[in-house]
Structure formats: structure tokens, C-alpha cells
Tab-separated table of C-alpha atoms and ligand atoms in Angstrom:
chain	number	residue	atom	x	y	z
R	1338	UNK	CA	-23.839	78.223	-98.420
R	1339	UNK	CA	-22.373	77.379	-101.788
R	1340	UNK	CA	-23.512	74.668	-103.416
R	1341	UNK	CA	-23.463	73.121	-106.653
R	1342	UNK	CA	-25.724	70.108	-106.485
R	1343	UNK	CA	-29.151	69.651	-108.925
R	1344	UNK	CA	-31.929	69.797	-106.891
R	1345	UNK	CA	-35.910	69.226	-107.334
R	1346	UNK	CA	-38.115	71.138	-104.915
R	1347	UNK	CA	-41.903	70.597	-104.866
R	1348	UNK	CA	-44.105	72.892	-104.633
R	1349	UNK	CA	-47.547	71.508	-103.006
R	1350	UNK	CA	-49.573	74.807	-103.725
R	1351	UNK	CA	-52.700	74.742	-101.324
R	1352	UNK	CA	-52.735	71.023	-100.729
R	1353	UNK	CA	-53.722	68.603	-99.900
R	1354	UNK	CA	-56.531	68.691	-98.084
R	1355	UNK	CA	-55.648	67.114	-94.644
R	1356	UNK	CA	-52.911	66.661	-92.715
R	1357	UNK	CA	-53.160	62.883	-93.125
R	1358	UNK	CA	-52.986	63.101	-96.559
R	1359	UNK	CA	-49.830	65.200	-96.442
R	1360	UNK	CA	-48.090	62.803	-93.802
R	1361	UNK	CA	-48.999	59.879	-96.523
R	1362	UNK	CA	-47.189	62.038	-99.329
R	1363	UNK	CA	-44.485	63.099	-97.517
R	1364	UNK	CA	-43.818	59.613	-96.283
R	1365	UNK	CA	-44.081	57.724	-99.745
R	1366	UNK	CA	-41.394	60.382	-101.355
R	1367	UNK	CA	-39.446	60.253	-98.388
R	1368	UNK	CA	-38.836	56.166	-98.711
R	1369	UNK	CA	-38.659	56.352	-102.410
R	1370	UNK	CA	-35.590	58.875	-102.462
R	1371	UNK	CA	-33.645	57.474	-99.406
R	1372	UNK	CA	-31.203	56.310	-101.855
R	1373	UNK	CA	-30.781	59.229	-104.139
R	1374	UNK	CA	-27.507	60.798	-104.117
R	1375	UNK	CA	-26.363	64.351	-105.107
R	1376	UNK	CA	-29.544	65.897	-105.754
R	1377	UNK	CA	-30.932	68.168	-103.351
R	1378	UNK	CA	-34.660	67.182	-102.571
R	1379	UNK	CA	-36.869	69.338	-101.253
R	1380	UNK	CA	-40.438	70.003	-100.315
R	1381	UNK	CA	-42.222	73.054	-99.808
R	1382	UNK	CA	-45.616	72.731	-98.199
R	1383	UNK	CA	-48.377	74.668	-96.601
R	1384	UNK	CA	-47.152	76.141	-93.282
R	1385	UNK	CA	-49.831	74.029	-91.082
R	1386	UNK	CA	-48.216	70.796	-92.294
R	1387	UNK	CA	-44.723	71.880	-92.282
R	1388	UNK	CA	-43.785	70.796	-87.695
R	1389	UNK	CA	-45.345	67.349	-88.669
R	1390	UNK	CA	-43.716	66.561	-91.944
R	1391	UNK	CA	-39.970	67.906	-90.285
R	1392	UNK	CA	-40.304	64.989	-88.177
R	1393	UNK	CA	-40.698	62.185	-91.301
R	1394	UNK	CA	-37.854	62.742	-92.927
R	1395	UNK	CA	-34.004	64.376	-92.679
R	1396	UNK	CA	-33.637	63.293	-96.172
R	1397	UNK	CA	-36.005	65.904	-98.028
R	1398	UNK	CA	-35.505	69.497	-97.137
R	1399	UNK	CA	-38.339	71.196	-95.678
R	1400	UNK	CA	-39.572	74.283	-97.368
R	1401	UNK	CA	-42.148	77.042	-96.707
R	1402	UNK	CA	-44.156	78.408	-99.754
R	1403	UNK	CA	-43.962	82.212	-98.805
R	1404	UNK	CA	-42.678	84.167	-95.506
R	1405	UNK	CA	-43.015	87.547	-94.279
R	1406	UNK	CA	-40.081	89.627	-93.826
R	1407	UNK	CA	-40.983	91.031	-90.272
R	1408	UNK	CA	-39.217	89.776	-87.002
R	1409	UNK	CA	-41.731	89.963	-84.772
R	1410	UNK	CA	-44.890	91.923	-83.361
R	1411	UNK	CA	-48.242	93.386	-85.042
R	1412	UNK	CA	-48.269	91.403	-88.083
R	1413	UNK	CA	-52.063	89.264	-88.139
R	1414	UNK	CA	-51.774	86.397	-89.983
R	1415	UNK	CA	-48.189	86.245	-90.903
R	1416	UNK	CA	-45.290	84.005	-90.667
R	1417	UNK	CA	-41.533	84.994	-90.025
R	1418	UNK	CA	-38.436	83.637	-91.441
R	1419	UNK	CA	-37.886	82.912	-87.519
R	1420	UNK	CA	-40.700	81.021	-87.020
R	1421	UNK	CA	-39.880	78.896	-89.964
R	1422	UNK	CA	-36.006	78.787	-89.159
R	1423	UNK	CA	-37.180	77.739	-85.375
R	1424	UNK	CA	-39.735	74.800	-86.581
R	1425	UNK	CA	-36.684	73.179	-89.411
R	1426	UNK	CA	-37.523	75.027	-92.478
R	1427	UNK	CA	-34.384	75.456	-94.672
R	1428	UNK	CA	-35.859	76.872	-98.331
R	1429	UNK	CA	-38.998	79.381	-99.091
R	1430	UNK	CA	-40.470	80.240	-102.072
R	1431	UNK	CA	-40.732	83.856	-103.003
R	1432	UNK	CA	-42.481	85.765	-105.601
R	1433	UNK	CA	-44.218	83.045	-106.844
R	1434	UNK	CA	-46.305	84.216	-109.745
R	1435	UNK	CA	-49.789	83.233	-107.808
R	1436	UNK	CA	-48.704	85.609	-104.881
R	1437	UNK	CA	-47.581	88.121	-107.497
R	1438	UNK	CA	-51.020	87.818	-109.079
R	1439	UNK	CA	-52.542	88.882	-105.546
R	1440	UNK	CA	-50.822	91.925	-105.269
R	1441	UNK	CA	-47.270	91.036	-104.182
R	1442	UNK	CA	-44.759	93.620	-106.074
R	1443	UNK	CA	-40.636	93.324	-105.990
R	1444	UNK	CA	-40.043	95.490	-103.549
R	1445	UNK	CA	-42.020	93.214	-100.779
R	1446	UNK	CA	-40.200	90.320	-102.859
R	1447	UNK	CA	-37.240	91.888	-101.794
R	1448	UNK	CA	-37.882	92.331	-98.316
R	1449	UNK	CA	-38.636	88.516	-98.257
R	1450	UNK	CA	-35.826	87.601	-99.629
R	1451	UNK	CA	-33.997	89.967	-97.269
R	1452	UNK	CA	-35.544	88.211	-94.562
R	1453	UNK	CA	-35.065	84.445	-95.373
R	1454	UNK	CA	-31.339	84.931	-95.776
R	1455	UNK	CA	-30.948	86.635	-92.237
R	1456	UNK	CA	-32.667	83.650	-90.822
R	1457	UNK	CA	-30.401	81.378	-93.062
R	1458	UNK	CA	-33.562	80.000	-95.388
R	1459	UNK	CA	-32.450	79.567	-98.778
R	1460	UNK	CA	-34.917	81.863	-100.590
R	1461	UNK	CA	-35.978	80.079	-104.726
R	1462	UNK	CA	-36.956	83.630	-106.071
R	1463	UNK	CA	-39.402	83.139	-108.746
R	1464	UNK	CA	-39.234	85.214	-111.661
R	1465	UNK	CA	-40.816	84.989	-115.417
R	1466	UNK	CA	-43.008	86.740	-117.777
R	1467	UNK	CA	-46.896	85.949	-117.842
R	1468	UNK	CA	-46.928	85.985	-121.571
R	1469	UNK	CA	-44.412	86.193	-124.694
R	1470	UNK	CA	-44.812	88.816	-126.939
R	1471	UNK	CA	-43.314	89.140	-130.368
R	1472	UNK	CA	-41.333	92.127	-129.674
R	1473	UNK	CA	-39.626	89.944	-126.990
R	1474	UNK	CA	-40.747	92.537	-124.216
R	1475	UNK	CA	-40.642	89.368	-121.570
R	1476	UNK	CA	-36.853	89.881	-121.458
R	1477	UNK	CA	-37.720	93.419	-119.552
R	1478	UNK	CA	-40.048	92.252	-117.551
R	1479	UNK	CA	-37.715	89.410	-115.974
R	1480	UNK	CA	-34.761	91.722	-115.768
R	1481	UNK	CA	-36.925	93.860	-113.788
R	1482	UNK	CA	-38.124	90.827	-111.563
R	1483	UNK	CA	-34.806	89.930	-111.052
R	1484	UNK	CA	-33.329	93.524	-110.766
R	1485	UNK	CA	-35.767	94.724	-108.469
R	1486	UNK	CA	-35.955	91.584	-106.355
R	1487	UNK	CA	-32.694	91.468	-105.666
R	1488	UNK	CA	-31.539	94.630	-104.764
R	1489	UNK	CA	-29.090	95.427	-101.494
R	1490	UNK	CA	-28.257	91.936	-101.753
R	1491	UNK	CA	-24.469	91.208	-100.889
R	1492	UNK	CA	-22.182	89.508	-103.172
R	1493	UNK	CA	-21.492	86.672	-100.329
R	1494	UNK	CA	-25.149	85.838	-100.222
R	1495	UNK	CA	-26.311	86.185	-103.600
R	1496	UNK	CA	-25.148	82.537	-103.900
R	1497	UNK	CA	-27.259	81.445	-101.268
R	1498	UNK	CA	-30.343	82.719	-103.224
R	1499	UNK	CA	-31.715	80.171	-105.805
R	1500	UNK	CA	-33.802	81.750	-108.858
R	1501	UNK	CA	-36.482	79.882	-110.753
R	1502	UNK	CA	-37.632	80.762	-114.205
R	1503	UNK	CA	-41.191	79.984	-114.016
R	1504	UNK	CA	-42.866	81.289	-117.443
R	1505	UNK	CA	-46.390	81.882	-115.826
R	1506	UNK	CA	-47.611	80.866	-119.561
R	1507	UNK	CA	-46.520	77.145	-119.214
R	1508	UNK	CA	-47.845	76.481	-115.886
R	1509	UNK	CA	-50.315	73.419	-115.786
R	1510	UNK	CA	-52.705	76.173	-113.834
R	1511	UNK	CA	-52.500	78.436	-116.530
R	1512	UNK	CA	-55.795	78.398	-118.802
R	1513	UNK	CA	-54.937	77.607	-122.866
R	1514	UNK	CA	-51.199	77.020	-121.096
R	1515	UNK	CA	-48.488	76.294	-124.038
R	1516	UNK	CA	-45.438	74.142	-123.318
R	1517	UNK	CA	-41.890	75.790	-122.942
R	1518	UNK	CA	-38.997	74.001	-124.202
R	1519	UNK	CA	-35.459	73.478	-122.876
R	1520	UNK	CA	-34.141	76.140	-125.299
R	1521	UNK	CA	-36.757	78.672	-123.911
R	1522	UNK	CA	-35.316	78.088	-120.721
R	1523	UNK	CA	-31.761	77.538	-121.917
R	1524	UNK	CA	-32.129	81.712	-124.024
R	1525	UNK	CA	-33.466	82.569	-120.396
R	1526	UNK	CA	-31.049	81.640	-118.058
R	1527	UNK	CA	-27.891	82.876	-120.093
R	1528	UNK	CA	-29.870	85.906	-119.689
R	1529	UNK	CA	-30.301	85.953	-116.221
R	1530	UNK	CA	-26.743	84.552	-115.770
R	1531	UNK	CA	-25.765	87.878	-117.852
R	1532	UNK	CA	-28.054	90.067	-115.011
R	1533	UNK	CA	-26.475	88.448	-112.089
R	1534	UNK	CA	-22.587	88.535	-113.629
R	1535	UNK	CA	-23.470	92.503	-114.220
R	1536	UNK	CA	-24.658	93.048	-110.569
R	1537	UNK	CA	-22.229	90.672	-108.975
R	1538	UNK	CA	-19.387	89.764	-110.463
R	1539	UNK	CA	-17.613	86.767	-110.523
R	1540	UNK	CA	-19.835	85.491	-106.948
R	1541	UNK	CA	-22.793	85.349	-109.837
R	1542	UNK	CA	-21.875	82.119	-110.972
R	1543	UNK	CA	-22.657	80.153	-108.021
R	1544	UNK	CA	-25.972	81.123	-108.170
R	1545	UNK	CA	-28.585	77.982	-108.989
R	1546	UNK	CA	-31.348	78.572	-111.708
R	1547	UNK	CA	-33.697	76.065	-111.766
R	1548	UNK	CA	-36.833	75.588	-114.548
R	1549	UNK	CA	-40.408	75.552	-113.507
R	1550	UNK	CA	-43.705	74.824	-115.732
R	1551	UNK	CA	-45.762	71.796	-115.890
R	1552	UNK	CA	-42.278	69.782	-115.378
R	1553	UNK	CA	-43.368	65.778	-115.547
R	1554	UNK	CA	-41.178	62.635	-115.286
R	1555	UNK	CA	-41.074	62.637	-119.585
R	1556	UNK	CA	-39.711	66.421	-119.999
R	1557	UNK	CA	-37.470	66.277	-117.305
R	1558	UNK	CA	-34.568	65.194	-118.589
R	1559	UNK	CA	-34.846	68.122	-121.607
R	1560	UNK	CA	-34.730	70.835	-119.203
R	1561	UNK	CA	-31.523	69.536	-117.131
R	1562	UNK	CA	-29.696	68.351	-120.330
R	1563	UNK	CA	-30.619	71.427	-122.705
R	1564	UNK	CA	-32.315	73.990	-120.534
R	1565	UNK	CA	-29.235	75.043	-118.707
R	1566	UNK	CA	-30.684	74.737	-115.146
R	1567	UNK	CA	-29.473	72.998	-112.269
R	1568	UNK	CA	-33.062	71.494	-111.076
R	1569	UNK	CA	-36.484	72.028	-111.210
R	1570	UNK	CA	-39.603	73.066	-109.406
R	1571	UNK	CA	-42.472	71.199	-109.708
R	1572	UNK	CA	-46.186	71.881	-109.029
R	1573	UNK	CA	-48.792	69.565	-110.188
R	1574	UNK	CA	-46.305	66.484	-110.404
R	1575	UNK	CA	-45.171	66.904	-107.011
R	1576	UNK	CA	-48.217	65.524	-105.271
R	1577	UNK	CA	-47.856	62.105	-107.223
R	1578	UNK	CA	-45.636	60.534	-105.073
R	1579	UNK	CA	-44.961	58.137	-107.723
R	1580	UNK	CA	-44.544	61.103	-110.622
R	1581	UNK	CA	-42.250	63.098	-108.519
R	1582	UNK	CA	-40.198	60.389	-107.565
R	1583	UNK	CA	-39.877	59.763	-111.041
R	1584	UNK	CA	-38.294	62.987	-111.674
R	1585	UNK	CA	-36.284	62.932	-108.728
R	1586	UNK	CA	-34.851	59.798	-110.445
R	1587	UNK	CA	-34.294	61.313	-113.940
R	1588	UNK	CA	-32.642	64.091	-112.300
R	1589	UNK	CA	-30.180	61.849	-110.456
R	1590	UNK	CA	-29.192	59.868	-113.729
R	1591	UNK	CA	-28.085	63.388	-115.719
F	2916	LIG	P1	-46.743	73.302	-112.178
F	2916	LIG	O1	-46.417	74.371	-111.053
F	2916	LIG	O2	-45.587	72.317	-112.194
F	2916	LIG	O3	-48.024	72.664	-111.719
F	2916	LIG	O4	-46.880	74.032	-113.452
F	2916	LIG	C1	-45.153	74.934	-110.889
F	2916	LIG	C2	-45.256	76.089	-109.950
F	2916	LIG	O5	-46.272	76.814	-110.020
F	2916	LIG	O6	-44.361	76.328	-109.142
């Protein structure tokens, strides 16, 4: 599953509100990027939405915002990498710092990851520190994330996993949020490129980072040119059709 293309995912978060309102999205982004060539586009939605909006579009890539690692059986309220496989689902989202705030550690991170793989779901691990302190402690805490969340993970798969460096600080959620720059992102990724080369070897560098944090159609371009991703993953921006499609677009000229 090696692949070097950009790629913008969006992450809709707990919206929108109706399943009308989700066809309407899904539809305007899917007729703006039919077009677009050599960027991976991909949505990632709530999991209600997710049979209806498979049948809109081949062009975006349907994504899941969280899984749960068990096959099948006594699990209330949860969703497999199965289910999701069975219904079109190609990428997840795991670890995402507003599941990590509810309790979710690395080692269930893990699992998930564990679990998307075996159903051949591209799992976007999301890693990064909630704030920066002067003694630069954030660099442990991401090694960690990224240590811990990938562990017993194969050298043939570990380019089929896709990390995002989402400093929880420059989300447009976070409250007094600041805004990270390409070079924050560029200093993290040759750091997580260093983690990965130490754990895998040479298989490493086929792994996609991507930037996430408040990305908009105007700071795009920074992060690809500077921040030495490969794409981003946007939040807020992603349910403006007009916004994302916007980035989509900046992301294809690079
Ligand atoms: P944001 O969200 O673009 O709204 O900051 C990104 C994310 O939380 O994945």
C-alpha cells in the first residue's frame, strides 16, 4: 500500500447535524475536486453518514473518525474495522487528541491501529503535544505517542500507516489556541522521521506525515512547501465546501 501522493483528509468532527446536510457537503466537494489530480482526497465522517456518502462519490476516499479494534461479539456501542471495511471505508482516524482527552491511552491506540491494518483501512495516527514547554519536553511526549502507538507493527505495514502531527495547542477548538508555523511542523517531522528510521529502517521512509491545526486555504501552502509534510488534515475548514476545496486546490498546485 505504498504510496507517495499529497493528500488532504477532512475531518468532520461531530457534524453536521443531519444527514441531509452531510449529503449536501459531501456532494459540493465531491463535484468541485472531480478534476484534481495526484492528491489523495479524503473524508472522514461520523459513522451514521458514512453507507450514504460511499454512494456520492468514488473520487473522495471515505474515512471513519475512530474504530474499535475487536472482530466481533460483546462490544455495546462499538464499531469494527470490519464493519467499516464491509460498508467502503478505506482510512480511520486514530488517537485523535479529543478521544485521547476522553480517556483513550496508546496502548488502545495501538490496538486500533492493529486492527485497521488487518482489515486493510489505512489508519492517520494522530500524535502531538497539548502544550510547548520551554524545556522542549513536547519532543518526549510525541516520541512516546508515536513509540507506544506503534508498537508490534511490521516493517511491511508501517508504510501503510499515515501519522499526523496535530499540536493540540493550534487547534481552532483549542481555547487561547496559538498558530503553529511550517517550521514547527517542519523541526517535528524530521523528528518523527528520525523515530520511525530508528524502529524501522529503511521501510520508514515511505511513511506519510501530514500537518494538522486550524489549516485554512491561506496557510496551506506554508505547511506543504516548508512544513515537510505530505498533506494535511483539516477540521474546521473541512465543512466549508468552498474553504476545503480551496485547499484541496492549493495542495494540487505545490
Ligand atoms: P481544526 O481541526 O482544523 O479545526 O483545528 C483539526 C483536527 O482536529 O483534526
Amino acid at each position: 500500500m505504498k504510496n507517495s501522493a499529497k493528500i488532504v483528509i477532512g475531518n468532520w468532527k461531530m457534524n453536521p447535524q443531519t444527514e441531509k446536510d452531510a449529503e449536501k457537503l459531501y456532494t459540493l466537494v465531491s463535484k468541485g475536486v472531480s478534476k484534481i489530480k495526484g492528491v489523495d482526497i479524503v473524508i472522514c465522517a461520523p459513522f451514521i453518514y458514512l453507507p450514504k456518502l460511499r454512494k456520492i462519490s468514488k473520487k473522495i476516499n471515505l474515512g471513519a473518525e475512530d474504530l474499535y479494534p475487536g472482530d466481533v461479539g460483546a462490544f455495546t456501542g462499538e464499531i469494527s474495522a470490519s464493519m467499516l471495511s464491509n460498508i467502503g471505508v478505506v482510512y480511520t482516524i486514530v488517537g485523535h487528541s479529543e478521544r485521547r482527552a476522553v480517556g483513550e491511552t496508546n496502548e488502545m491506540i495501538n490496538k486500533k491501529i492493529k486492527g485497521a491494518l488487518a482489515a486493510d483501512i489505512v489508519p492517520v495516527l494522530c500524535v502531538g503535544e497539548t502544550v510547548r514547554d520551554e524545556s522542549h519536553g513536547y519532543f518526549s511526549v510525541v516520541k512516546a505517542q508515536v513509540e507506544e502507538c506503534l508498537v508490534g507493527i511490521s516493517r511491511s505495514s508501517i508504510s501503510s500507516v499515515i501519522i499526523a502531527y496535530e499540536p493540540v495547542w493550534a487547534l481552532s477548538t483549542t481555547a487561547e489556541r496559538k498558530d503553529a508555523t511550517p517550521m514547527d511542523s517542519r523541526e517535528m517531522v524530521i523528528f518523527i522521521r528520525k523515530i520511525l528510521a530508528d524502529k524501522f529502517g529503511a521501510e520508514a521512509s515511505a511513511v506519510r506525515i501530514i500537518y494538522g491545526g486550524s489549516v485554512n486555504e491561506r496557510d496551506v501552502e506554508g505547511f506543504i512547501r516548508d512544513g515537510g509534510v505530505s498533506g494535511v488534515l483539516v477540521g474546521k475548514a473541512s465543512l466549508d465546501a468552498k474553504k476545503f476545496l480551496q485547499i484541496i486546490t492549493e495542495v494540487e498546485s505545490i
